[in-house]
XYZ file of C-alpha atoms in Angstrom:
572
model
C 109.422 120.908 79.400
C 107.360 124.083 79.283
C 106.995 123.954 83.065
C 110.648 123.268 83.651
C 111.725 126.183 81.464
C 109.192 128.440 83.162
C 110.578 127.546 86.576
C 114.199 128.075 85.598
C 113.442 131.453 83.993
C 111.882 132.670 87.232
C 114.456 131.317 89.671
C 116.903 134.291 89.689
C 114.122 136.693 90.577
C 112.830 134.297 93.189
C 116.265 133.919 94.733
C 116.654 137.681 94.914
C 113.316 138.028 96.682
C 114.332 135.367 99.171
C 117.714 136.995 99.882
C 116.150 140.399 100.397
C 113.424 139.135 102.704
C 113.909 140.109 106.332
C 111.363 137.582 107.570
C 113.549 134.530 107.041
C 115.373 133.033 109.986
C 119.097 132.753 109.402
C 119.775 130.349 112.266
C 120.232 126.637 111.539
C 119.902 125.442 115.099
C 116.266 126.088 115.970
C 114.532 123.469 118.072
C 111.296 125.249 118.994
C 108.363 123.343 117.527
C 106.592 126.180 115.755
C 109.549 128.197 114.545
C 110.270 126.322 111.330
C 108.142 128.305 108.892
C 105.740 130.500 110.855
C 107.509 133.782 110.132
C 108.582 133.029 106.578
C 106.684 135.005 103.930
C 104.764 133.606 101.001
C 106.166 134.991 97.751
C 103.381 136.699 95.758
C 102.938 135.376 92.231
C 104.675 132.068 92.885
C 101.831 129.578 92.747
C 101.287 125.814 92.911
C 102.385 124.956 89.384
C 105.492 127.127 89.808
C 106.277 125.222 92.986
C 105.859 121.836 91.301
C 107.949 122.850 88.295
C 110.698 124.151 90.574
C 110.517 120.916 92.577
C 110.991 118.968 89.351
C 114.291 120.737 88.699
C 115.652 118.841 91.708
C 115.249 115.637 89.709
C 117.979 116.632 87.268
C 120.136 119.067 89.224
C 123.749 118.074 88.483
C 124.826 118.426 92.099
C 121.963 116.191 93.186
C 123.012 113.486 90.750
C 126.519 113.712 92.148
C 125.081 113.309 95.657
C 123.365 110.096 94.597
C 126.510 108.686 92.990
C 128.601 109.595 96.017
C 125.981 108.216 98.400
C 125.903 104.792 96.749
C 129.598 104.246 97.430
C 129.452 105.882 100.896
C 125.829 105.382 101.995
C 126.415 106.753 105.486
C 127.032 110.157 103.870
C 123.374 110.251 102.831
C 122.158 110.697 106.393
C 124.838 113.293 107.155
C 123.807 115.265 104.081
C 120.137 114.965 104.990
C 120.764 116.362 108.491
C 122.697 119.261 106.986
C 119.859 120.079 104.588
C 117.349 119.897 107.440
C 119.402 122.336 109.529
C 119.657 124.748 106.604
C 115.855 125.034 106.725
C 115.850 125.929 110.413
C 115.186 122.531 111.996
C 117.290 119.958 113.815
C 116.783 116.239 114.161
C 115.861 116.859 117.806
C 112.836 118.859 116.664
C 111.467 115.748 114.942
C 111.057 114.058 118.332
C 107.918 116.192 118.782
C 106.178 114.352 115.945
C 105.579 111.083 117.884
C 106.527 109.115 114.775
C 105.516 105.661 113.577
C 108.250 104.579 111.120
C 107.441 101.802 108.622
C 109.563 100.009 106.033
C 109.273 96.827 103.960
C 109.328 95.674 100.341
C 105.647 95.001 99.851
C 102.744 96.455 101.779
C 104.412 99.251 103.729
C 102.132 101.882 102.196
C 99.015 99.836 102.938
C 100.246 99.222 106.489
C 100.699 102.968 106.945
C 97.226 103.624 105.528
C 95.609 101.166 107.980
C 97.624 102.619 110.881
C 96.784 106.235 110.059
C 93.081 105.429 109.683
C 93.000 103.645 113.050
C 94.641 106.495 114.968
C 92.629 109.178 113.177
C 89.459 107.252 114.053
C 90.559 107.437 117.692
C 90.420 111.216 117.438
C 94.067 112.119 116.850
C 95.286 114.644 114.295
C 97.464 112.616 111.950
C 100.266 113.355 109.545
C 101.116 110.766 106.880
C 104.125 110.873 104.550
C 104.275 108.319 101.726
C 105.628 107.782 98.225
C 105.227 107.791 95.336
C 102.230 109.977 94.534
C 99.652 108.853 92.010
C 98.187 112.057 90.569
C 99.571 115.053 92.472
C 102.727 115.500 94.529
C 100.826 116.813 97.545
C 99.319 113.328 98.015
C 102.627 112.409 99.643
C 101.972 114.779 102.562
C 98.604 114.154 104.209
C 96.895 115.619 107.253
C 93.951 113.741 108.710
C 94.009 111.399 105.739
C 93.721 114.105 103.072
C 96.481 115.467 100.816
C 97.387 118.969 101.914
C 95.697 121.627 99.801
C 97.411 123.438 96.970
C 97.535 126.678 98.935
C 99.157 125.017 101.944
C 101.628 123.104 99.777
C 102.552 126.266 97.901
C 103.066 128.312 101.050
C 105.327 125.791 102.763
C 107.166 124.878 99.572
C 108.417 128.411 98.923
C 109.293 128.945 102.560
C 111.420 125.792 102.776
C 112.848 126.121 99.274
C 113.752 129.750 99.999
C 115.880 128.863 102.993
C 117.736 126.205 101.045
C 118.230 128.531 98.084
C 119.432 131.313 100.357
C 122.032 129.115 102.048
C 123.271 127.093 99.096
C 126.224 129.339 98.188
C 127.697 128.731 101.636
C 127.330 124.959 101.090
C 128.947 124.450 97.714
C 125.786 125.259 95.736
C 124.083 122.047 96.851
C 120.334 121.535 96.982
C 118.553 118.382 98.209
C 117.351 115.907 95.606
C 113.631 115.466 94.933
C 112.767 112.888 97.603
C 114.992 114.479 100.239
C 113.327 117.837 99.692
C 109.831 116.381 100.011
C 110.835 114.578 103.206
C 112.111 117.828 104.717
C 108.969 119.604 103.543
C 106.782 116.954 105.191
C 108.571 117.400 108.523
C 108.049 121.157 108.341
C 104.368 120.803 107.452
C 103.670 118.338 110.255
C 105.422 120.505 112.842
C 103.693 123.665 111.661
C 100.276 122.053 111.499
C 100.793 120.541 114.966
C 99.795 116.954 114.253
C 99.520 114.547 117.194
C 101.560 111.944 115.336
C 103.228 111.321 111.994
C 103.170 108.020 110.114
C 106.343 108.002 108.025
C 106.836 105.504 105.193
C 110.444 104.742 104.270
C 111.387 105.538 100.666
C 113.943 102.837 99.804
C 115.573 100.425 102.243
C 115.827 101.819 105.730
C 119.339 102.146 107.146
C 120.402 104.915 104.761
C 117.005 106.183 103.637
C 116.676 109.906 104.246
C 113.679 109.345 106.552
C 116.049 107.546 108.932
C 117.302 110.795 110.432
C 114.429 110.192 112.845
C 116.075 109.584 116.236
C 113.220 108.549 118.480
C 110.154 107.088 116.794
C 107.482 105.763 119.121
C 107.266 102.432 117.275
C 108.668 100.872 114.070
C 107.239 98.321 111.648
C 108.524 96.057 108.866
C 106.069 94.704 106.307
C 106.711 91.770 103.970
C 110.256 91.569 102.560
C 111.285 90.571 99.037
C 113.786 91.332 96.299
C 113.615 94.891 94.923
C 115.972 97.843 94.341
C 118.880 95.399 94.205
C 121.389 97.954 92.889
C 120.916 99.981 96.074
C 119.947 97.413 98.719
C 121.713 94.250 97.567
C 120.693 91.157 95.637
C 119.854 88.741 98.479
C 117.049 88.664 101.007
C 119.649 88.816 103.801
C 121.195 92.043 102.482
C 117.770 93.596 102.028
C 116.695 92.568 105.541
C 119.848 94.191 106.938
C 118.923 97.462 105.245
C 115.317 97.316 106.452
C 116.410 96.583 110.011
C 118.367 99.822 109.949
C 115.304 101.708 111.204
C 115.479 99.925 114.580
C 116.306 102.262 117.471
C 117.501 101.421 121.024
C 114.570 100.691 123.311
C 111.959 101.502 120.634
C 109.451 98.654 120.123
C 109.378 97.188 116.621
C 107.073 94.737 114.883
C 107.457 92.593 111.794
C 105.155 90.286 109.884
C 106.331 86.731 109.283
C 109.333 86.778 106.956
C 111.429 84.216 105.059
C 113.637 82.378 107.553
C 116.923 83.900 106.341
C 115.453 87.403 106.536
C 114.076 86.801 110.020
C 117.490 85.739 111.318
C 118.999 89.005 110.068
C 116.198 91.101 111.573
C 116.584 89.306 114.911
C 120.342 89.956 114.953
C 119.868 93.614 113.976
C 117.328 94.077 116.769
C 119.628 92.434 119.302
C 122.609 94.575 118.268
C 120.507 97.735 118.459
C 118.792 96.925 121.739
C 115.392 96.999 120.076
C 112.522 94.749 121.243
C 111.319 93.032 118.047
C 108.032 91.138 117.961
C 106.360 89.039 115.266
C 102.729 89.854 114.487
C 100.085 87.115 114.688
C 97.901 86.082 111.779
C 94.792 88.197 111.256
C 92.625 85.164 112.057
C 94.058 85.146 115.587
C 92.438 88.533 116.293
C 89.110 87.319 114.936
C 88.976 84.570 117.551
C 88.486 87.306 120.145
C 86.604 90.089 118.347
C 84.742 88.343 115.533
C 85.163 88.734 111.763
C 87.304 91.611 110.522
C 86.512 93.245 107.198
C 89.300 95.146 105.481
C 88.783 98.154 103.260
C 91.698 96.995 101.072
C 91.146 93.911 98.938
C 93.472 90.945 98.643
C 94.645 88.147 100.916
C 98.072 89.801 101.247
C 96.462 92.736 103.074
C 95.843 90.504 106.097
C 99.456 90.713 107.278
C 99.492 94.479 106.664
C 96.369 94.886 108.797
C 97.860 92.759 111.582
C 100.998 94.900 111.592
C 98.878 98.067 111.687
C 96.910 96.756 114.671
C 100.139 96.203 116.604
C 101.651 99.567 115.621
C 98.552 101.572 116.516
C 97.959 99.636 119.751
C 101.557 100.260 120.881
C 101.293 103.966 120.020
C 97.997 104.289 121.905
C 99.457 102.534 124.947
C 102.325 104.998 125.124
C 100.037 107.979 124.562
C 97.370 106.937 127.047
C 99.600 105.132 129.570
C 102.954 106.965 129.506
C 103.970 105.553 132.911
C 103.967 101.983 131.616
C 107.322 100.241 132.131
C 109.641 99.800 129.165
C 110.712 96.570 127.473
C 112.257 93.864 129.624
C 115.812 92.537 129.295
C 114.433 89.356 127.757
C 112.609 91.316 125.075
C 115.771 93.220 124.176
C 117.691 89.982 123.656
C 115.996 88.913 120.454
C 112.713 87.981 118.832
C 109.378 87.332 120.524
C 105.743 86.909 119.602
C 103.582 90.016 119.741
C 101.031 89.900 122.552
C 97.435 89.109 121.728
C 95.472 92.291 121.134
C 91.707 92.529 121.010
C 90.948 95.345 118.534
C 88.492 97.906 119.847
C 85.270 98.611 117.926
C 86.901 101.857 116.711
C 89.856 99.902 115.314
C 87.591 97.305 113.709
C 85.608 100.005 111.898
C 88.801 101.836 110.888
C 90.156 98.697 109.213
C 87.007 98.443 107.101
C 87.047 102.169 106.295
C 90.662 102.263 105.073
C 91.217 103.413 101.500
C 94.507 103.410 99.626
C 94.099 104.226 95.914
C 95.959 102.256 93.297
C 96.347 99.137 95.405
C 93.816 96.377 94.627
C 91.362 99.075 93.584
C 88.305 98.400 91.428
C 86.505 101.098 89.437
C 83.405 100.437 87.327
C 82.559 102.840 84.500
C 79.541 101.375 82.725
C 80.675 98.463 80.567
C 84.298 99.012 81.658
C 85.642 97.625 84.934
C 89.185 98.660 85.833
C 91.300 96.660 88.265
C 94.213 98.824 89.402
C 97.218 97.580 91.344
C 100.685 99.128 91.335
C 102.465 95.786 91.863
C 106.096 96.014 90.732
C 107.917 93.096 92.384
C 107.555 89.355 91.827
C 105.786 88.759 95.127
C 103.453 91.728 94.764
C 102.673 90.731 91.169
C 101.737 87.214 92.239
C 99.486 88.734 94.901
C 97.990 91.000 92.214
C 97.295 88.002 89.960
C 95.602 86.101 92.794
C 93.442 89.136 93.574
C 92.545 89.835 89.931
C 91.610 86.234 89.111
C 89.186 86.112 92.033
C 87.786 89.638 91.627
C 87.348 89.399 87.856
C 85.620 86.027 88.177
C 83.082 87.539 90.584
C 82.311 90.356 88.148
C 82.102 87.970 85.188
C 79.501 85.824 86.940
C 77.201 88.857 86.938
C 77.947 89.926 83.355
C 75.123 89.981 80.825
C 77.242 88.536 78.019
C 80.794 87.810 76.869
C 83.606 89.640 78.674
C 86.862 90.794 77.092
C 89.986 90.882 79.309
C 92.713 93.460 78.706
C 96.106 93.910 80.359
C 97.554 97.431 80.484
C 101.167 97.145 81.650
C 104.349 99.087 82.146
C 107.392 98.612 84.376
C 110.255 100.944 85.179
C 113.796 100.932 86.512
C 115.771 97.749 87.028
C 112.753 95.520 87.584
C 112.463 92.189 85.762
C 109.366 92.954 83.736
C 109.709 89.742 81.703
C 109.380 87.649 84.860
C 106.389 89.689 86.042
C 104.683 89.313 82.655
C 105.150 85.546 82.832
C 103.089 85.542 86.026
C 100.287 87.396 84.201
C 99.971 85.007 81.229
C 97.598 82.561 83.036
C 95.035 85.374 83.415
C 94.024 84.716 79.776
C 93.898 88.252 78.420
C 92.428 88.956 75.006
C 94.745 91.941 74.593
C 98.039 92.963 76.181
C 98.531 96.724 75.850
C 101.787 98.517 76.679
C 102.491 102.225 77.102
C 105.009 104.433 78.941
C 104.151 106.394 82.077
C 103.241 109.465 80.008
C 99.730 110.675 80.753
C 99.048 112.202 77.345
C 100.984 112.998 74.203
C 99.868 116.636 74.081
C 102.555 119.115 75.118
C 100.598 120.353 78.114
C 102.032 121.197 81.510
C 101.310 118.206 83.751
C 104.116 118.973 86.167
C 103.034 116.646 88.976
C 103.741 113.587 86.833
C 106.818 114.716 84.922
C 109.928 112.573 85.260
C 113.162 113.983 83.862
C 115.348 111.073 84.982
C 114.478 108.913 81.961
C 114.037 109.868 78.309
C 110.900 109.282 76.255
C 112.975 107.148 73.890
C 114.049 104.880 76.735
C 110.478 104.579 77.962
C 109.167 103.559 74.550
C 112.028 101.108 74.076
C 111.085 99.499 77.391
C 107.488 99.137 76.172
C 108.622 97.353 73.016
C 110.813 95.068 75.112
C 107.830 94.279 77.318
C 105.736 93.534 74.263
C 108.341 91.087 72.965
C 108.555 89.399 76.362
C 104.801 88.937 76.422
C 104.804 87.467 72.925
C 107.505 84.973 73.901
C 105.672 83.903 77.041
C 102.307 83.589 75.290
C 103.748 82.082 72.051
C 102.248 84.889 70.026
C 103.632 86.188 66.772
C 104.613 89.868 66.356
C 101.802 92.357 66.788
C 102.861 95.986 66.460
C 101.027 99.280 66.525
C 101.923 99.776 62.850
C 100.839 96.435 61.438
C 98.377 93.574 61.844
C 99.381 90.360 63.548
C 99.349 87.200 61.398
C 96.687 84.620 62.063
C 97.951 81.771 64.211
C 95.066 79.399 63.896
C 92.060 78.666 66.110
C 93.850 78.789 69.496
C 93.043 81.975 71.378
C 96.111 84.173 71.980
C 96.294 87.700 73.297
C 96.907 90.399 70.701
C 99.522 92.974 71.676
C 99.549 96.707 71.028
C 101.931 99.520 72.031
C 100.710 103.089 72.499
C 102.781 106.257 73.069
C 100.850 107.462 76.129
C 98.351 106.348 78.761
C 95.394 108.296 77.375
C 95.700 106.854 73.862
C 95.869 103.345 75.348
C 92.796 103.933 77.523
C 90.804 105.456 74.654
C 91.537 102.464 72.436
C 90.639 99.948 75.139
C 87.377 101.727 75.995
C 86.262 102.173 72.374
C 84.098 105.130 73.339
C 82.212 103.114 75.973
C 83.613 104.936 79.026
C 81.730 108.189 79.602
C 84.463 109.455 81.946
C 87.139 109.179 79.265
C 84.768 110.621 76.688
C 84.735 113.882 78.675
C 88.482 114.360 78.204
C 89.493 117.431 76.219
C 93.030 116.180 75.576
C 94.201 115.667 72.004
C 94.052 112.007 70.948
C 96.656 110.722 68.525
C 95.210 109.061 65.399
C 95.317 105.255 65.441
C 96.119 103.268 62.315
C 93.225 101.428 60.690
C 94.854 98.064 61.385
C 94.708 98.741 65.117
C 91.126 99.998 64.885
C 90.191 96.700 63.220
C 91.701 94.711 66.070
C 89.252 96.277 68.521
C 86.149 94.495 67.151
C 86.247 92.105 70.103
C 86.184 95.070 72.509
C 83.273 96.711 70.723
C 81.226 93.507 70.708
C 81.876 92.409 74.292
C 79.158 92.961 76.878
C 81.826 94.110 79.341
C 85.537 94.891 79.273
C 87.727 94.056 82.271
C 91.067 95.869 82.377
C 93.945 95.010 84.722
C 96.354 97.942 85.078
C 99.590 96.975 86.795
C 103.405 96.931 86.799
C 103.966 100.473 88.045
C 102.350 102.833 90.540
C 103.238 105.658 88.157
C 101.189 103.968 85.425
C 98.280 103.546 87.833
C 98.601 107.196 88.837
C 98.495 108.307 85.203
C 95.305 106.308 84.692
C 93.693 107.773 87.807
C 94.593 111.263 86.615
C 92.304 110.757 83.616
C 89.542 109.206 85.729
C 89.462 111.987 88.331
C 89.592 115.254 86.446
C 88.905 117.292 89.595
C 91.996 116.022 91.432
C 94.283 116.881 88.543
C 93.183 120.520 88.284
């Protein structure tokens, strides 16, 4: 709240500086590639944290909330509004054609697919842009150049330039400003054009047809990763409705690829492709590539990454073909009529190495800190949670075989939004945790300014209530009696059941789990809330175990909050 107040107090002065600046371009119809922000001045004194705090005000802006409500009943208005916001910053949708875009959607695995694709094309020597969501630790992770989040100085410069144009023009447009995700999407387009990337890998936010990234007119190739049920209030409650939304990114004559999907979803995608005039192809299994080029090792763990890697191979191969062989003939009439199998591709040695070099934090990630091993995965749908469980069971078993003594297993969980956390927790019960720990996506309880991870769209009370609901769901699934932060759980006999504890923030949960045995956490200077003696007593098992294995899942925001405490340098 300190950051938000600070930003609002400074906004009138900022607006005045923007209005009085002669360097800003007043035209909204520019199409020249490098004209979007080159001449706009950087406002002295307005630094990174000011930019992030001002960005956060777009989460709760009343006009933005009205845009969302209006957009849900008339979703086509979302794209019209997005184009208008883009033009207010000095760009048109035609200017985005210069970015040579790879556009990727899906329910599960679209971020990993994008990460594989970006790594492959960067390894081939191209300057890459990569836009993804959400961020884990800092907002600038969403906008990457050559695989790295843009620096604070670059983010700050472009933020104030783009924000200034929107602020300057808002009175002529009913006082409207773009909501949080829309603004970041516009900012990413500006950054990629200014920094002259060779291509941009763009991950869809939610859905596809009406997602604000879908103002892209002419991507070079599109991809759809694994589909499932998520965001039902926006996309619909059946796999067919969701597939229709995802297929909305198809463009006439633009090649598209999908992994194998449920039959009902595939029928919808095929029909959408046919109606659009888009050649849609189904990717082969990863094993099919290995028949020609030998074993492939992936930098991302988990069996479910195989389909993501296959999709990335097809996307990058198609992009490279167009770039290196622009005279190649377009899709045939037969290809435009429906669905076909993707052609066999033999990955080059560069592609093979890129697949093994790919990193994507927070997804099937393992970190070892002495006696503590953390397994981090931001799974938040039923299918992704089952994949997370399969990965954790195998990975934890491998680590336990090498342990010098007894191992304690801990679950750290939170879920947000409309997701069925009770159903996800049921999938986790067979992992046999000794403790199930719940906390909200609040990094620490101290009233410090951690603007990158502030969320003003949900109250602290609601977050804590959700944690208590999750705790009760776990107790029901595991037949465990009540175990609260403020009291000891009753003894239930000799059968081993997981104790449950709720903490008010991520740091307090991590400190309790680690019991002083993680040197990284021990370096934290944040204020730790006192823990009741009854909860301290529960931790004897953790103190006596040779190793502690912690699965952190249910929310990418939770995973990001954990990583913030593990990587102090990235959060500064």
